[in-house]
């Protein structure tokens, strides 16, 4: 722990406690336009900077039990990470401001929306060229994060912000420095649908490969038009992963043997059971037992050893290889961000990534909410539901990128 703390101190730029510095005043320096979102760690507002005229995003950090617990760790992590990781494809932190009750606001560049909302409100799916454009920008951001010795630990569609064809990686509340061999970390990170197998099995020693698994989940969702592993609980997630990747083996997942026994509170009872089954399957070469689960109606169905071609029937061989190498059981065998950027699927296979200038337009959340209010509809909130079989291709489902034409289309 001491080594990890020292590494974090060395890697992050010095940044004092926000309340101990001269901060701008939200009441006098900014004109709020409307609320555009709310996350785990704070609310987000669209506002205009009265000094510069720039439209910005004000992210309020929740201050729960500040007197007893101090400034929230997630807020400190986000501030230090954003200051240390400036990059064209990472949301830019402009300043820090204070509210009337001492609330802390991060003043960030404004983006119209996130990819999850954008995908939901588009009349047509992303084309394959547009998907590649998004992935190239995401991978550039992730490469920069990893090159600086950090891990993001919460890459998902709703944390990929978008404006005028530009993709920005945001929400660094779980980010931290993670030098190799620096210590143990929490396994309770990354949103469940994007969580790597080693985390699901309780590993507390991990590295940048966990982010690459999440990138693979994002890539798959963009191509499919739906989440790849929409699990409700850890048990379901492991079941869905095993159905797509096939059963694990000592050759494919050697790290399982070295996983320490986690504390009882680290993983749920269902995850612990499937963890024991995975370890047994890997060490003894037995098939992975996948018993029916009350929240997994798909658990009664079988799938081939590797279901990638069934799930992505229109994806070229290079695209299948790209996904397989991101979504590998073994963290050591996953593509790094640099390797993914150099993969033939993104560099030589047609169609090439779309030009960001030709990417589709996206309305901001205030405009979307106003239109839906006029129609008498409320904002739809996507919540994890029962796990679905990833090999179940619903023919009535809205077509995804691989069904649409691969040519880029302007709005």
Short mmCIF file of C-alpha atoms in Angstrom, two decimals:
data_model
loop_
_atom_site.label_atom_id
_atom_site.label_comp_id
_atom_site.label_asym_id
_atom_site.label_seq_id
_atom_site.Cartn_x
_atom_site.Cartn_y
_atom_site.Cartn_z
CA UNK A 1 0.00 0.00 0.00
CA UNK A 2 2.83 2.38 0.86
CA UNK A 3 4.47 1.70 -2.50
CA UNK A 4 1.21 2.39 -4.33
CA UNK A 5 0.71 5.66 -2.45
CA UNK A 6 4.26 6.74 -3.23
CA UNK A 7 3.76 5.89 -6.90
CA UNK A 8 0.54 7.90 -7.00
CA UNK A 9 2.34 10.86 -5.47
CA UNK A 10 5.11 10.67 -8.05
CA UNK A 11 2.91 10.19 -11.10
CA UNK A 12 0.27 12.81 -10.36
CA UNK A 13 0.93 16.51 -10.71
CA UNK A 14 0.87 18.30 -7.35
CA UNK A 15 -2.63 19.64 -6.81
CA UNK A 16 -3.75 21.03 -3.44
CA UNK A 17 -7.06 20.22 -1.85
CA UNK A 18 -9.62 22.19 -3.92
CA UNK A 19 -11.07 23.84 -0.82
CA UNK A 20 -7.61 25.13 0.15
CA UNK A 21 -6.98 27.02 -3.10
CA UNK A 22 -8.44 30.18 -4.58
CA UNK A 23 -11.36 28.83 -6.57
CA UNK A 24 -13.81 30.61 -8.81
CA UNK A 25 -17.36 31.28 -7.61
CA UNK A 26 -20.11 29.35 -9.36
CA UNK A 27 -22.71 32.03 -8.50
CA UNK A 28 -20.84 34.98 -9.98
CA UNK A 29 -18.62 33.45 -12.67
CA UNK A 30 -21.01 31.09 -14.42
CA UNK A 31 -24.55 31.21 -15.82
CA UNK A 32 -26.22 27.82 -15.57
CA UNK A 33 -28.13 26.74 -18.67
CA UNK A 34 -29.53 23.44 -17.45
CA UNK A 35 -28.78 20.05 -15.94
CA UNK A 36 -27.37 17.52 -18.39
CA UNK A 37 -26.68 14.47 -16.27
CA UNK A 38 -26.10 12.82 -12.94
CA UNK A 39 -23.61 10.12 -12.08
CA UNK A 40 -22.47 8.18 -9.06
CA UNK A 41 -20.27 10.99 -7.81
CA UNK A 42 -22.08 14.17 -8.81
CA UNK A 43 -24.49 16.15 -10.96
CA UNK A 44 -23.46 17.78 -14.24
CA UNK A 45 -24.73 21.12 -15.55
CA UNK A 46 -24.34 22.99 -18.81
CA UNK A 47 -23.24 26.56 -18.14
CA UNK A 48 -21.63 29.61 -19.72
CA UNK A 49 -18.38 31.02 -18.38
CA UNK A 50 -19.07 34.75 -17.94
CA UNK A 51 -15.37 35.60 -18.21
CA UNK A 52 -14.69 33.83 -21.52
CA UNK A 53 -18.16 33.26 -22.97
CA UNK A 54 -17.31 29.57 -23.39
CA UNK A 55 -19.98 26.93 -22.81
CA UNK A 56 -18.67 24.51 -20.19
CA UNK A 57 -19.80 21.55 -18.11
CA UNK A 58 -19.98 22.02 -14.34
CA UNK A 59 -19.64 18.72 -12.51
CA UNK A 60 -20.66 19.01 -8.87
CA UNK A 61 -18.85 16.65 -6.52
CA UNK A 62 -21.05 15.16 -3.81
CA UNK A 63 -19.65 16.03 -0.37
CA UNK A 64 -21.02 13.33 1.92
CA UNK A 65 -19.83 13.38 5.54
CA UNK A 66 -17.09 15.84 4.62
CA UNK A 67 -16.37 16.75 8.25
CA UNK A 68 -15.69 13.15 9.24
CA UNK A 69 -14.37 11.72 5.96
CA UNK A 70 -12.80 14.73 4.24
CA UNK A 71 -12.97 15.53 0.53
CA UNK A 72 -14.28 12.53 -1.49
CA UNK A 73 -11.55 10.27 -2.84
CA UNK A 74 -13.31 10.02 -6.20
CA UNK A 75 -13.20 13.81 -6.56
CA UNK A 76 -9.51 13.97 -5.70
CA UNK A 77 -8.75 11.16 -8.12
CA UNK A 78 -10.65 12.86 -10.91
CA UNK A 79 -8.90 16.21 -10.38
CA UNK A 80 -5.38 14.79 -10.13
CA UNK A 81 -5.95 12.39 -13.03
CA UNK A 82 -7.39 14.98 -15.39
CA UNK A 83 -4.56 17.39 -14.64
CA UNK A 84 -1.92 14.71 -15.18
CA UNK A 85 -3.50 13.19 -18.30
CA UNK A 86 -4.22 16.07 -20.66
CA UNK A 87 -4.88 14.75 -24.17
CA UNK A 88 -7.11 15.72 -27.14
CA UNK A 89 -9.27 12.62 -26.53
CA UNK A 90 -9.60 13.09 -22.76
CA UNK A 91 -12.10 15.57 -21.37
CA UNK A 92 -10.27 18.75 -20.40
CA UNK A 93 -10.45 20.11 -16.85
CA UNK A 94 -10.53 23.91 -17.15
CA UNK A 95 -10.82 24.95 -13.51
CA UNK A 96 -12.31 24.27 -10.08
CA UNK A 97 -15.16 26.38 -8.65
CA UNK A 98 -17.03 26.62 -5.35
CA UNK A 99 -20.77 26.81 -4.78
CA UNK A 100 -22.66 28.76 -2.10
CA UNK A 101 -22.54 25.92 0.43
CA UNK A 102 -18.95 24.99 -0.22
CA UNK A 103 -19.87 22.50 -2.95
CA UNK A 104 -17.00 21.82 -5.33
CA UNK A 105 -17.53 21.98 -9.10
CA UNK A 106 -15.15 20.76 -11.77
CA UNK A 107 -15.22 23.13 -14.74
CA UNK A 108 -14.73 20.93 -17.81
CA UNK A 109 -15.01 21.35 -21.54
CA UNK A 110 -18.58 20.83 -22.73
CA UNK A 111 -19.52 17.80 -24.82
CA UNK A 112 -22.94 17.36 -26.37
CA UNK A 113 -23.62 13.90 -24.99
CA UNK A 114 -22.21 10.45 -24.36
CA UNK A 115 -22.12 7.54 -26.79
CA UNK A 116 -24.75 5.52 -24.94
CA UNK A 117 -27.37 8.27 -25.23
CA UNK A 118 -26.26 9.10 -28.76
CA UNK A 119 -26.65 5.49 -29.90
CA UNK A 120 -30.12 5.30 -28.33
CA UNK A 121 -31.39 8.43 -30.09
CA UNK A 122 -29.94 7.87 -33.55
CA UNK A 123 -32.35 6.96 -36.33
CA UNK A 124 -29.75 4.67 -37.85
CA UNK A 125 -26.88 2.66 -36.34
CA UNK A 126 -23.25 3.64 -36.54
CA UNK A 127 -21.60 2.43 -39.73
CA UNK A 128 -18.48 0.29 -39.46
CA UNK A 129 -16.35 3.25 -40.59
CA UNK A 130 -17.86 5.39 -37.84
CA UNK A 131 -17.25 2.64 -35.27
CA UNK A 132 -13.59 2.53 -36.29
CA UNK A 133 -13.33 6.31 -35.95
CA UNK A 134 -14.69 6.10 -32.40
CA UNK A 135 -12.39 3.20 -31.50
CA UNK A 136 -9.26 4.91 -32.81
CA UNK A 137 -9.98 7.98 -30.68
CA UNK A 138 -10.80 5.88 -27.61
CA UNK A 139 -7.62 3.84 -28.01
CA UNK A 140 -5.50 6.98 -28.33
CA UNK A 141 -6.92 8.20 -25.03
CA UNK A 142 -6.40 4.83 -23.35
CA UNK A 143 -2.85 4.58 -24.68
CA UNK A 144 -2.06 7.98 -23.16
CA UNK A 145 -3.59 6.95 -19.82
CA UNK A 146 -1.55 3.74 -19.72
CA UNK A 147 1.66 5.38 -20.93
CA UNK A 148 1.43 7.71 -17.94
CA UNK A 149 1.11 4.75 -15.58
CA UNK A 150 -2.61 5.11 -14.86
CA UNK A 151 -5.62 2.83 -15.26
CA UNK A 152 -9.11 4.26 -15.83
CA UNK A 153 -11.14 1.40 -14.29
CA UNK A 154 -14.53 2.49 -15.63
CA UNK A 155 -14.46 2.57 -19.43
CA UNK A 156 -17.99 2.21 -20.80
CA UNK A 157 -20.29 3.79 -23.38
CA UNK A 158 -21.70 6.41 -21.00
CA UNK A 159 -18.18 7.60 -20.09
CA UNK A 160 -17.27 8.29 -23.71
CA UNK A 161 -18.29 11.88 -24.40
CA UNK A 162 -18.91 13.17 -27.91
CA UNK A 163 -18.96 16.48 -29.72
CA UNK A 164 -18.57 17.33 -33.41
CA UNK A 165 -17.08 13.95 -34.24
CA UNK A 166 -14.59 14.04 -31.38
CA UNK A 167 -14.63 11.36 -28.69
CA UNK A 168 -13.45 12.24 -25.18
CA UNK A 169 -12.82 9.76 -22.38
CA UNK A 170 -14.38 11.11 -19.19
CA UNK A 171 -15.30 10.28 -15.58
CA UNK A 172 -11.95 9.59 -13.93
CA UNK A 173 -13.42 9.08 -10.45
CA UNK A 174 -12.02 5.53 -10.28
CA UNK A 175 -8.75 6.24 -12.10
CA UNK A 176 -5.47 5.81 -10.29
CA UNK A 177 -1.76 5.26 -10.91
CA UNK A 178 -1.07 1.55 -11.26
CA UNK A 179 2.66 0.85 -11.74
CA UNK A 180 3.54 -2.83 -12.28
CA UNK A 181 3.85 -4.74 -9.02
CA UNK A 182 2.93 -1.72 -6.92
CA UNK A 183 0.34 -3.36 -4.68
CA UNK A 184 -3.19 -4.65 -4.29
CA UNK A 185 -6.29 -2.77 -5.37
CA UNK A 186 -10.04 -3.14 -5.10
CA UNK A 187 -11.70 -5.68 -7.38
CA UNK A 188 -15.00 -3.80 -7.06
CA UNK A 189 -14.28 -1.48 -9.96
CA UNK A 190 -15.56 -1.18 -13.54
CA UNK A 191 -19.28 -1.30 -14.33
CA UNK A 192 -20.42 -4.94 -14.40
CA UNK A 193 -21.18 -5.14 -18.13
CA UNK A 194 -17.60 -4.06 -18.90
CA UNK A 195 -15.76 -5.89 -16.09
CA UNK A 196 -12.88 -8.24 -16.95
CA UNK A 197 -12.87 -11.90 -15.84
CA UNK A 198 -9.99 -11.43 -13.39
CA UNK A 199 -12.02 -8.78 -11.54
CA UNK A 200 -15.14 -10.96 -11.53
CA UNK A 201 -13.05 -13.66 -9.88
CA UNK A 202 -11.83 -11.34 -7.14
CA UNK A 203 -8.32 -10.49 -8.33
CA UNK A 204 -6.76 -7.52 -6.52
CA UNK A 205 -3.51 -7.48 -8.49
CA UNK A 206 -4.15 -6.21 -11.98
CA UNK A 207 -2.97 -3.71 -14.55
CA UNK A 208 -3.91 -1.90 -17.74
CA UNK A 209 -5.31 -5.07 -19.35
CA UNK A 210 -8.56 -4.61 -17.41
CA UNK A 211 -9.16 -1.40 -19.39
CA UNK A 212 -8.52 -3.24 -22.65
CA UNK A 213 -11.25 -5.75 -21.83
CA UNK A 214 -13.62 -2.81 -21.36
CA UNK A 215 -12.51 -1.39 -24.73
CA UNK A 216 -13.38 -4.75 -26.28
CA UNK A 217 -16.85 -4.60 -24.73
CA UNK A 218 -17.34 -1.08 -26.11
CA UNK A 219 -16.19 -2.19 -29.58
CA UNK A 220 -18.58 -5.13 -29.51
CA UNK A 221 -21.51 -2.96 -28.39
CA UNK A 222 -20.86 -0.42 -31.14
CA UNK A 223 -20.80 -3.19 -33.76
CA UNK A 224 -23.78 -5.10 -32.37
CA UNK A 225 -25.98 -2.19 -31.40
CA UNK A 226 -26.53 -3.72 -27.95
CA UNK A 227 -24.45 -4.59 -24.86
CA UNK A 228 -22.38 -7.75 -25.19
CA UNK A 229 -22.60 -8.94 -21.56
CA UNK A 230 -25.78 -7.41 -20.04
CA UNK A 231 -25.50 -9.23 -16.73
CA UNK A 232 -27.48 -8.48 -13.59
CA UNK A 233 -25.00 -10.09 -11.18
CA UNK A 234 -21.41 -11.37 -11.29
CA UNK A 235 -22.55 -14.97 -11.80
CA UNK A 236 -24.41 -13.98 -14.96
CA UNK A 237 -21.41 -12.06 -16.28
CA UNK A 238 -19.11 -15.08 -15.94
CA UNK A 239 -21.73 -17.29 -17.60
CA UNK A 240 -22.10 -14.94 -20.56
CA UNK A 241 -18.34 -14.57 -20.96
CA UNK A 242 -17.85 -18.35 -20.95
CA UNK A 243 -20.57 -18.76 -23.57
CA UNK A 244 -18.88 -16.32 -25.94
CA UNK A 245 -15.23 -17.22 -25.33
CA UNK A 246 -15.76 -20.91 -24.71
CA UNK A 247 -14.64 -22.84 -21.64
CA UNK A 248 -11.41 -21.73 -19.98
CA UNK A 249 -8.36 -23.94 -19.84
CA UNK A 250 -4.92 -23.78 -18.22
CA UNK A 251 -3.52 -22.67 -21.56
CA UNK A 252 -6.09 -19.92 -22.15
CA UNK A 253 -6.37 -18.62 -18.59
CA UNK A 254 -3.22 -19.54 -16.64
CA UNK A 255 -3.71 -16.67 -14.17
CA UNK A 256 -6.64 -18.48 -12.54
CA UNK A 257 -4.25 -20.81 -10.74
CA UNK A 258 -2.46 -17.85 -9.17
CA UNK A 259 -5.56 -15.99 -8.03
CA UNK A 260 -5.44 -15.49 -4.25
CA UNK A 261 -8.45 -16.45 -2.20
CA UNK A 262 -10.28 -13.13 -1.81
CA UNK A 263 -11.88 -12.01 1.44
CA UNK A 264 -15.43 -13.24 1.86
CA UNK A 265 -16.78 -9.73 1.24
CA UNK A 266 -14.78 -9.25 -1.97
CA UNK A 267 -17.08 -11.27 -4.23
CA UNK A 268 -20.64 -12.47 -3.96
CA UNK A 269 -21.64 -16.05 -3.16
CA UNK A 270 -22.64 -16.69 -6.77
CA UNK A 271 -19.34 -15.32 -8.07
CA UNK A 272 -17.43 -17.39 -5.53
CA UNK A 273 -19.17 -20.56 -6.75
CA UNK A 274 -18.43 -19.88 -10.39
CA UNK A 275 -14.87 -18.94 -9.42
CA UNK A 276 -14.36 -22.36 -7.86
CA UNK A 277 -15.78 -23.99 -10.98
CA UNK A 278 -13.45 -21.97 -13.21
CA UNK A 279 -10.40 -22.86 -11.16
CA UNK A 280 -11.36 -26.53 -11.28
CA UNK A 281 -11.96 -26.37 -15.02
CA UNK A 282 -8.59 -24.75 -15.66
CA UNK A 283 -6.51 -26.90 -13.34
CA UNK A 284 -8.06 -30.24 -14.24
CA UNK A 285 -9.17 -29.64 -17.84
CA UNK A 286 -12.81 -30.27 -17.03
CA UNK A 287 -15.67 -28.59 -18.89
CA UNK A 288 -17.00 -25.52 -17.16
CA UNK A 289 -20.26 -26.41 -15.42
CA UNK A 290 -22.82 -23.70 -16.08
CA UNK A 291 -25.92 -24.56 -14.06
CA UNK A 292 -29.22 -22.78 -14.67
CA UNK A 293 -29.52 -19.59 -12.69
CA UNK A 294 -32.81 -17.91 -11.75
CA UNK A 295 -31.64 -14.64 -13.30
CA UNK A 296 -30.13 -16.29 -16.36
CA UNK A 297 -32.90 -17.71 -18.56
CA UNK A 298 -30.30 -18.22 -21.29
CA UNK A 299 -28.30 -20.58 -19.08
CA UNK A 300 -30.26 -23.56 -20.39
CA UNK A 301 -28.96 -23.02 -23.95
CA UNK A 302 -25.66 -24.28 -25.29
CA UNK A 303 -23.21 -22.46 -27.54
CA UNK A 304 -20.23 -23.59 -29.63
CA UNK A 305 -16.69 -23.54 -28.13
CA UNK A 306 -16.10 -20.09 -29.61
CA UNK A 307 -19.23 -18.11 -30.43
CA UNK A 308 -17.63 -15.00 -31.97
CA UNK A 309 -18.60 -15.92 -35.53
CA UNK A 310 -22.18 -16.64 -34.46
CA UNK A 311 -22.49 -13.32 -32.62
CA UNK A 312 -20.72 -11.31 -35.35
CA UNK A 313 -21.66 -13.18 -38.56
CA UNK A 314 -20.90 -10.22 -40.85
CA UNK A 315 -17.60 -9.21 -39.31
CA UNK A 316 -14.47 -9.84 -41.37
CA UNK A 317 -11.75 -12.24 -40.11
CA UNK A 318 -9.56 -9.31 -39.06
CA UNK A 319 -12.43 -7.82 -37.07
CA UNK A 320 -13.06 -11.13 -35.32
CA UNK A 321 -9.36 -11.39 -34.47
CA UNK A 322 -9.43 -7.82 -33.14
CA UNK A 323 -12.28 -8.65 -30.75
CA UNK A 324 -10.85 -12.02 -29.73
CA UNK A 325 -7.54 -10.43 -28.78
CA UNK A 326 -9.22 -7.72 -26.72
CA UNK A 327 -11.63 -10.14 -25.06
CA UNK A 328 -9.09 -12.77 -24.05
CA UNK A 329 -9.37 -14.65 -20.75
CA UNK A 330 -5.71 -14.04 -19.95
CA UNK A 331 -4.85 -10.38 -19.23
CA UNK A 332 -1.32 -11.03 -20.50
CA UNK A 333 -2.66 -11.99 -23.94
CA UNK A 334 -4.93 -9.01 -24.50
CA UNK A 335 -3.89 -6.35 -26.96
CA UNK A 336 -2.37 -3.23 -25.47
CA UNK A 337 -3.79 0.10 -26.65
CA UNK A 338 -0.77 0.61 -28.93
CA UNK A 339 -1.14 -2.89 -30.40
CA UNK A 340 -4.86 -2.36 -30.95
CA UNK A 341 -4.20 0.90 -32.81
CA UNK A 342 -1.78 -0.95 -35.10
CA UNK A 343 -4.13 -3.91 -35.70
CA UNK A 344 -4.99 -4.50 -39.40
CA UNK A 345 -8.71 -4.13 -38.66
CA UNK A 346 -8.15 -0.43 -37.93
CA UNK A 347 -5.22 0.24 -40.28
CA UNK A 348 -5.62 -1.70 -43.55
CA UNK A 349 -9.01 -3.43 -43.75
CA UNK A 350 -11.78 -1.53 -45.54
CA UNK A 351 -13.63 0.57 -44.71
CA UNK A 352 -11.07 2.93 -43.18
CA UNK A 353 -12.03 4.91 -40.07
CA UNK A 354 -14.33 7.80 -40.90
CA UNK A 355 -12.98 11.34 -40.79
CA UNK A 356 -14.11 12.96 -37.50
CA UNK A 357 -15.29 15.94 -39.57
CA UNK A 358 -17.78 13.62 -41.31
CA UNK A 359 -19.08 11.96 -38.17
CA UNK A 360 -22.77 12.40 -37.27
CA UNK A 361 -24.15 15.31 -35.31
CA UNK A 362 -25.32 14.78 -31.74
CA UNK A 363 -27.80 16.95 -29.84
CA UNK A 364 -27.11 17.80 -26.23
CA UNK A 365 -29.12 16.27 -23.39
CA UNK A 366 -31.11 19.44 -22.72
CA UNK A 367 -32.44 19.43 -26.30
CA UNK A 368 -33.27 15.73 -26.12
CA UNK A 369 -35.07 16.14 -22.79
CA UNK A 370 -37.05 19.12 -24.10
CA UNK A 371 -38.18 17.19 -27.17
CA UNK A 372 -39.19 14.15 -25.15
CA UNK A 373 -41.01 16.34 -22.63
CA UNK A 374 -42.97 17.87 -25.50
CA UNK A 375 -43.93 14.37 -26.59
CA UNK A 376 -44.92 13.44 -23.05
CA UNK A 377 -42.03 11.02 -22.66
CA UNK A 378 -39.54 10.79 -19.82
CA UNK A 379 -35.84 10.20 -20.15
CA UNK A 380 -35.17 6.48 -20.45
CA UNK A 381 -32.70 5.09 -17.96
CA UNK A 382 -30.90 1.90 -18.92
CA UNK A 383 -30.61 -0.47 -15.98
CA UNK A 384 -28.91 -3.87 -15.86
CA UNK A 385 -31.46 -6.61 -16.32
CA UNK A 386 -31.45 -10.41 -16.53
CA UNK A 387 -28.50 -11.78 -18.46
CA UNK A 388 -29.09 -12.58 -22.11
CA UNK A 389 -27.33 -15.17 -24.25
CA UNK A 390 -24.77 -13.30 -26.39
CA UNK A 391 -25.28 -15.85 -29.19
CA UNK A 392 -28.98 -15.03 -29.37
CA UNK A 393 -29.23 -12.76 -32.40
CA UNK A 394 -32.74 -11.40 -32.42
CA UNK A 395 -33.73 -10.99 -36.10
CA UNK A 396 -36.16 -8.28 -35.09
CA UNK A 397 -33.49 -6.22 -33.38
CA UNK A 398 -32.50 -2.83 -34.77
CA UNK A 399 -29.62 -3.52 -37.20
CA UNK A 400 -26.13 -2.64 -36.05
CA UNK A 401 -23.02 -1.35 -37.77
CA UNK A 402 -22.32 -4.59 -39.60
CA UNK A 403 -25.76 -4.56 -41.21
CA UNK A 404 -25.62 -0.91 -42.20
CA UNK A 405 -23.64 0.35 -45.15
CA UNK A 406 -19.99 0.87 -44.30
CA UNK A 407 -19.80 4.32 -45.88
CA UNK A 408 -19.65 7.31 -43.55
CA UNK A 409 -22.76 9.45 -43.53
CA UNK A 410 -22.96 13.07 -42.51
CA UNK A 411 -26.10 14.26 -40.67
#
